[in-house]
PDB file of C-alpha atoms in Angstrom:
ATOM      1  CA  UNK A   1     -10.797   0.181  -7.409  1.00 81.00           C
ATOM      2  CA  UNK A   2      -8.225   2.675  -8.479  1.00 92.00           C
ATOM      3  CA  UNK A   3      -4.833   3.071 -10.068  1.00 96.00           C
ATOM      4  CA  UNK A   4      -2.236   5.796 -10.571  1.00 96.00           C
ATOM      5  CA  UNK A   5       0.877   6.033 -12.733  1.00 97.00           C
ATOM      6  CA  UNK A   6       3.847   7.919 -11.296  1.00 97.00           C
ATOM      7  CA  UNK A   7       7.010   9.018 -13.094  1.00 97.00           C
ATOM      8  CA  UNK A   8       9.824  10.651 -11.126  1.00 96.00           C
ATOM      9  CA  UNK A   9       7.490  11.247  -8.191  1.00 95.00           C
ATOM     10  CA  UNK A  10       4.799  12.969 -10.292  1.00 96.00           C
ATOM     11  CA  UNK A  11       1.356  11.473 -10.905  1.00 97.00           C
ATOM     12  CA  UNK A  12       0.906  11.442 -14.691  1.00 98.00           C
ATOM     13  CA  UNK A  13      -2.180   9.234 -14.906  1.00 98.00           C
ATOM     14  CA  UNK A  14      -5.019   8.131 -12.707  1.00 97.00           C
ATOM     15  CA  UNK A  15      -7.946   5.845 -13.227  1.00 97.00           C
ATOM     16  CA  UNK A  16     -10.812   4.077 -11.588  1.00 96.00           C
ATOM     17  CA  UNK A  17     -12.902   1.108 -12.514  1.00 94.00           C
ATOM     18  CA  UNK A  18     -15.655   2.252 -14.858  1.00 95.00           C
ATOM     19  CA  UNK A  19     -16.789  -1.142 -16.181  1.00 92.00           C
ATOM     20  CA  UNK A  20     -20.390  -0.626 -15.063  1.00 90.00           C
ATOM     21  CA  UNK A  21     -20.603   3.086 -15.842  1.00 94.00           C
ATOM     22  CA  UNK A  22     -19.264   2.616 -19.377  1.00 95.00           C
ATOM     23  CA  UNK A  23     -20.772  -0.836 -19.853  1.00 96.00           C
ATOM     24  CA  UNK A  24     -17.373  -1.988 -21.078  1.00 96.00           C
ATOM     25  CA  UNK A  25     -15.270  -4.889 -19.811  1.00 94.00           C
ATOM     26  CA  UNK A  26     -12.211  -2.882 -20.900  1.00 96.00           C
ATOM     27  CA  UNK A  27     -12.767   0.099 -18.577  1.00 97.00           C
ATOM     28  CA  UNK A  28     -10.405  -1.014 -15.819  1.00 97.00           C
ATOM     29  CA  UNK A  29      -8.639   1.439 -13.518  1.00 97.00           C
ATOM     30  CA  UNK A  30      -5.188   0.417 -14.744  1.00 98.00           C
ATOM     31  CA  UNK A  31      -6.164   0.865 -18.392  1.00 98.00           C
ATOM     32  CA  UNK A  32      -7.524   4.347 -17.719  1.00 97.00           C
ATOM     33  CA  UNK A  33      -4.434   5.343 -15.724  1.00 98.00           C
ATOM     34  CA  UNK A  34      -2.088   4.035 -18.446  1.00 98.00           C
ATOM     35  CA  UNK A  35      -3.991   5.823 -21.220  1.00 98.00           C
ATOM     36  CA  UNK A  36      -3.944   9.091 -19.299  1.00 98.00           C
ATOM     37  CA  UNK A  37      -0.217   8.736 -18.540  1.00 98.00           C
ATOM     38  CA  UNK A  38       0.595   8.081 -22.199  1.00 98.00           C
ATOM     39  CA  UNK A  39      -1.425  11.138 -23.238  1.00 98.00           C
ATOM     40  CA  UNK A  40       0.205  13.274 -20.534  1.00 98.00           C
ATOM     41  CA  UNK A  41       3.766  12.519 -21.583  1.00 97.00           C
ATOM     42  CA  UNK A  42       3.015  12.133 -25.288  1.00 98.00           C
ATOM     43  CA  UNK A  43       4.794   8.809 -25.697  1.00 96.00           C
ATOM     44  CA  UNK A  44       3.842   5.204 -26.439  1.00 97.00           C
ATOM     45  CA  UNK A  45       6.000   3.727 -23.660  1.00 98.00           C
ATOM     46  CA  UNK A  46       6.373   4.395 -19.918  1.00 98.00           C
ATOM     47  CA  UNK A  47       9.791   2.879 -19.085  1.00 96.00           C
ATOM     48  CA  UNK A  48      10.346   4.862 -15.855  1.00 97.00           C
ATOM     49  CA  UNK A  49       6.785   4.531 -14.606  1.00 98.00           C
ATOM     50  CA  UNK A  50       5.452   2.952 -11.457  1.00 97.00           C
ATOM     51  CA  UNK A  51       1.824   1.828 -11.521  1.00 97.00           C
ATOM     52  CA  UNK A  52       0.060   1.670  -8.153  1.00 96.00           C
ATOM     53  CA  UNK A  53      -3.205  -0.276  -7.996  1.00 95.00           C
ATOM     54  CA  UNK A  54      -5.621  -1.159  -5.222  1.00 92.00           C
ATOM     55  CA  UNK A  55      -6.188  -4.594  -6.777  1.00 93.00           C
ATOM     56  CA  UNK A  56      -3.918  -7.104  -8.484  1.00 96.00           C
ATOM     57  CA  UNK A  57      -3.988  -6.481 -12.236  1.00 97.00           C
ATOM     58  CA  UNK A  58      -5.900  -8.949 -14.420  1.00 98.00           C
ATOM     59  CA  UNK A  59      -4.618 -10.531 -17.648  1.00 98.00           C
ATOM     60  CA  UNK A  60      -5.927  -7.624 -19.760  1.00 98.00           C
ATOM     61  CA  UNK A  61      -4.192  -5.012 -17.629  1.00 98.00           C
ATOM     62  CA  UNK A  62      -1.010  -7.081 -17.205  1.00 98.00           C
ATOM     63  CA  UNK A  63      -0.728  -7.280 -20.996  1.00 98.00           C
ATOM     64  CA  UNK A  64      -1.132  -3.529 -21.332  1.00 98.00           C
ATOM     65  CA  UNK A  65       1.413  -2.929 -18.553  1.00 98.00           C
ATOM     66  CA  UNK A  66       3.946  -5.045 -20.439  1.00 98.00           C
ATOM     67  CA  UNK A  67       3.245  -3.405 -23.794  1.00 98.00           C
ATOM     68  CA  UNK A  68       3.831   0.112 -22.444  1.00 98.00           C
ATOM     69  CA  UNK A  69       6.946  -1.086 -20.594  1.00 98.00           C
ATOM     70  CA  UNK A  70       6.023  -0.017 -17.054  1.00 98.00           C
ATOM     71  CA  UNK A  71       9.052  -0.400 -14.772  1.00 98.00           C
ATOM     72  CA  UNK A  72       7.312  -1.394 -11.531  1.00 97.00           C
ATOM     73  CA  UNK A  73       3.850  -2.389 -10.341  1.00 97.00           C
ATOM     74  CA  UNK A  74       2.710  -2.038  -6.741  1.00 95.00           C
ATOM     75  CA  UNK A  75      -0.673  -3.511  -5.818  1.00 95.00           C
ATOM     76  CA  UNK A  76      -2.529  -3.921  -2.555  1.00 91.00           C
ATOM     77  CA  UNK A  77      -4.980  -6.827  -2.610  1.00 90.00           C
ATOM     78  CA  UNK A  78      -4.816 -10.079  -4.544  1.00 92.00           C
ATOM     79  CA  UNK A  79      -7.608 -10.988  -6.945  1.00 93.00           C
ATOM     80  CA  UNK A  80      -8.142 -14.764  -6.616  1.00 93.00           C
ATOM     81  CA  UNK A  81     -10.558 -14.892  -9.569  1.00 94.00           C
ATOM     82  CA  UNK A  82      -8.734 -12.809 -12.204  1.00 96.00           C
ATOM     83  CA  UNK A  83      -5.318 -11.825 -10.820  1.00 97.00           C
ATOM     84  CA  UNK A  84      -2.548 -12.315 -13.374  1.00 98.00           C
ATOM     85  CA  UNK A  85       0.386 -11.103 -11.277  1.00 97.00           C
ATOM     86  CA  UNK A  86       0.367 -13.506  -8.308  1.00 96.00           C
ATOM     87  CA  UNK A  87      -2.991 -15.281  -7.922  1.00 96.00           C
ATOM     88  CA  UNK A  88      -3.511 -17.159 -11.200  1.00 98.00           C
ATOM     89  CA  UNK A  89      -0.298 -16.378 -13.080  1.00 97.00           C
ATOM     90  CA  UNK A  90       2.907 -14.384 -12.897  1.00 97.00           C
ATOM     91  CA  UNK A  91       2.632 -12.556 -16.212  1.00 98.00           C
ATOM     92  CA  UNK A  92       4.661  -9.472 -15.291  1.00 98.00           C
ATOM     93  CA  UNK A  93       7.775 -11.399 -14.284  1.00 97.00           C
ATOM     94  CA  UNK A  94       7.621 -14.218 -16.848  1.00 97.00           C
ATOM     95  CA  UNK A  95      11.194 -14.753 -18.149  1.00 96.00           C
ATOM     96  CA  UNK A  96       9.893 -15.842 -21.569  1.00 97.00           C
ATOM     97  CA  UNK A  97       8.712 -12.301 -22.337  1.00 96.00           C
ATOM     98  CA  UNK A  98      10.887  -9.511 -23.698  1.00 95.00           C
ATOM     99  CA  UNK A  99       9.850  -7.127 -20.890  1.00 96.00           C
ATOM    100  CA  UNK A 100       9.357  -7.769 -17.201  1.00 96.00           C
ATOM    101  CA  UNK A 101       8.252  -5.527 -14.342  1.00 96.00           C
ATOM    102  CA  UNK A 102       9.300  -5.362 -10.750  1.00 96.00           C
ATOM    103  CA  UNK A 103       6.297  -6.360  -8.658  1.00 97.00           C
ATOM    104  CA  UNK A 104       5.600  -5.313  -5.076  1.00 95.00           C
ATOM    105  CA  UNK A 105       2.569  -6.693  -3.310  1.00 92.00           C
ATOM    106  CA  UNK A 106       0.784  -5.850  -0.148  1.00 82.00           C
ATOM    107  CA  UNK A 107       0.913  -2.210   0.949  1.00 63.00           C
ATOM    108  CA  UNK A 108      -2.542  -1.574   2.368  1.00 62.00           C
ATOM    109  CA  UNK A 109      -3.674  -5.109   1.456  1.00 56.00           C
ATOM    110  CA  UNK A 110      -6.035  -5.603   4.403  1.00 62.00           C
ATOM    111  CA  UNK A 111      -7.701  -2.204   4.021  1.00 62.00           C
ATOM    112  CA  UNK A 112      -7.966  -2.543   0.257  1.00 56.00           C
ATOM    113  CA  UNK A 113      -9.399  -6.074   0.475  1.00 56.00           C
ATOM    114  CA  UNK A 114     -12.004  -4.995   3.032  1.00 61.00           C
ATOM    115  CA  UNK A 115     -13.034  -1.976   0.951  1.00 58.00           C
ATOM    116  CA  UNK A 116     -13.459  -4.225  -2.097  1.00 57.00           C
ATOM    117  CA  UNK A 117     -15.510  -6.763  -0.106  1.00 58.00           C
ATOM    118  CA  UNK A 118     -17.739  -3.974   1.240  1.00 62.00           C
ATOM    119  CA  UNK A 119     -18.195  -2.549  -2.254  1.00 57.00           C
ATOM    120  CA  UNK A 120     -19.315  -5.880  -3.685  1.00 55.00           C
ATOM    121  CA  UNK A 121     -21.524  -6.662  -0.658  1.00 64.00           C
ATOM    122  CA  UNK A 122     -23.303  -3.373  -1.397  1.00 67.00           C
ATOM    123  CA  UNK A 123     -23.651  -4.244  -5.088  1.00 60.00           C
ATOM    124  CA  UNK A 124     -25.192  -7.628  -4.187  1.00 65.00           C
ATOM    125  CA  UNK A 125     -27.397  -6.082  -1.513  1.00 70.00           C
ATOM    126  CA  UNK A 126     -26.007  -8.292   1.295  1.00 59.00           C
TER     127      UNK A 126
END
């Protein structure tokens, strides 16, 4: 799983899932990409940013996306177990919040979903 943050056509942050490598449930690709983007531009907000992710962001990542004020999120595959953008909730577009993101779903969804299934089949040894 991977994520990149783009501002004005320039990649300013990239991340990959490192939950197992870092033994941390917080080491998601989106979190890493957001942290790197914030460090790159030296700000605490990313109001012109687009975050691209191979998997639908979870509740943790959706919260971080809102807090840093990302403008748009584009994700490939839905996450039926943890997805907080379309699958289980619609956190990023909730009108009760003071910030909302544009959300675009689906580019590369089939390829991304198959790659994720293959990855987890390998982890389970199936």
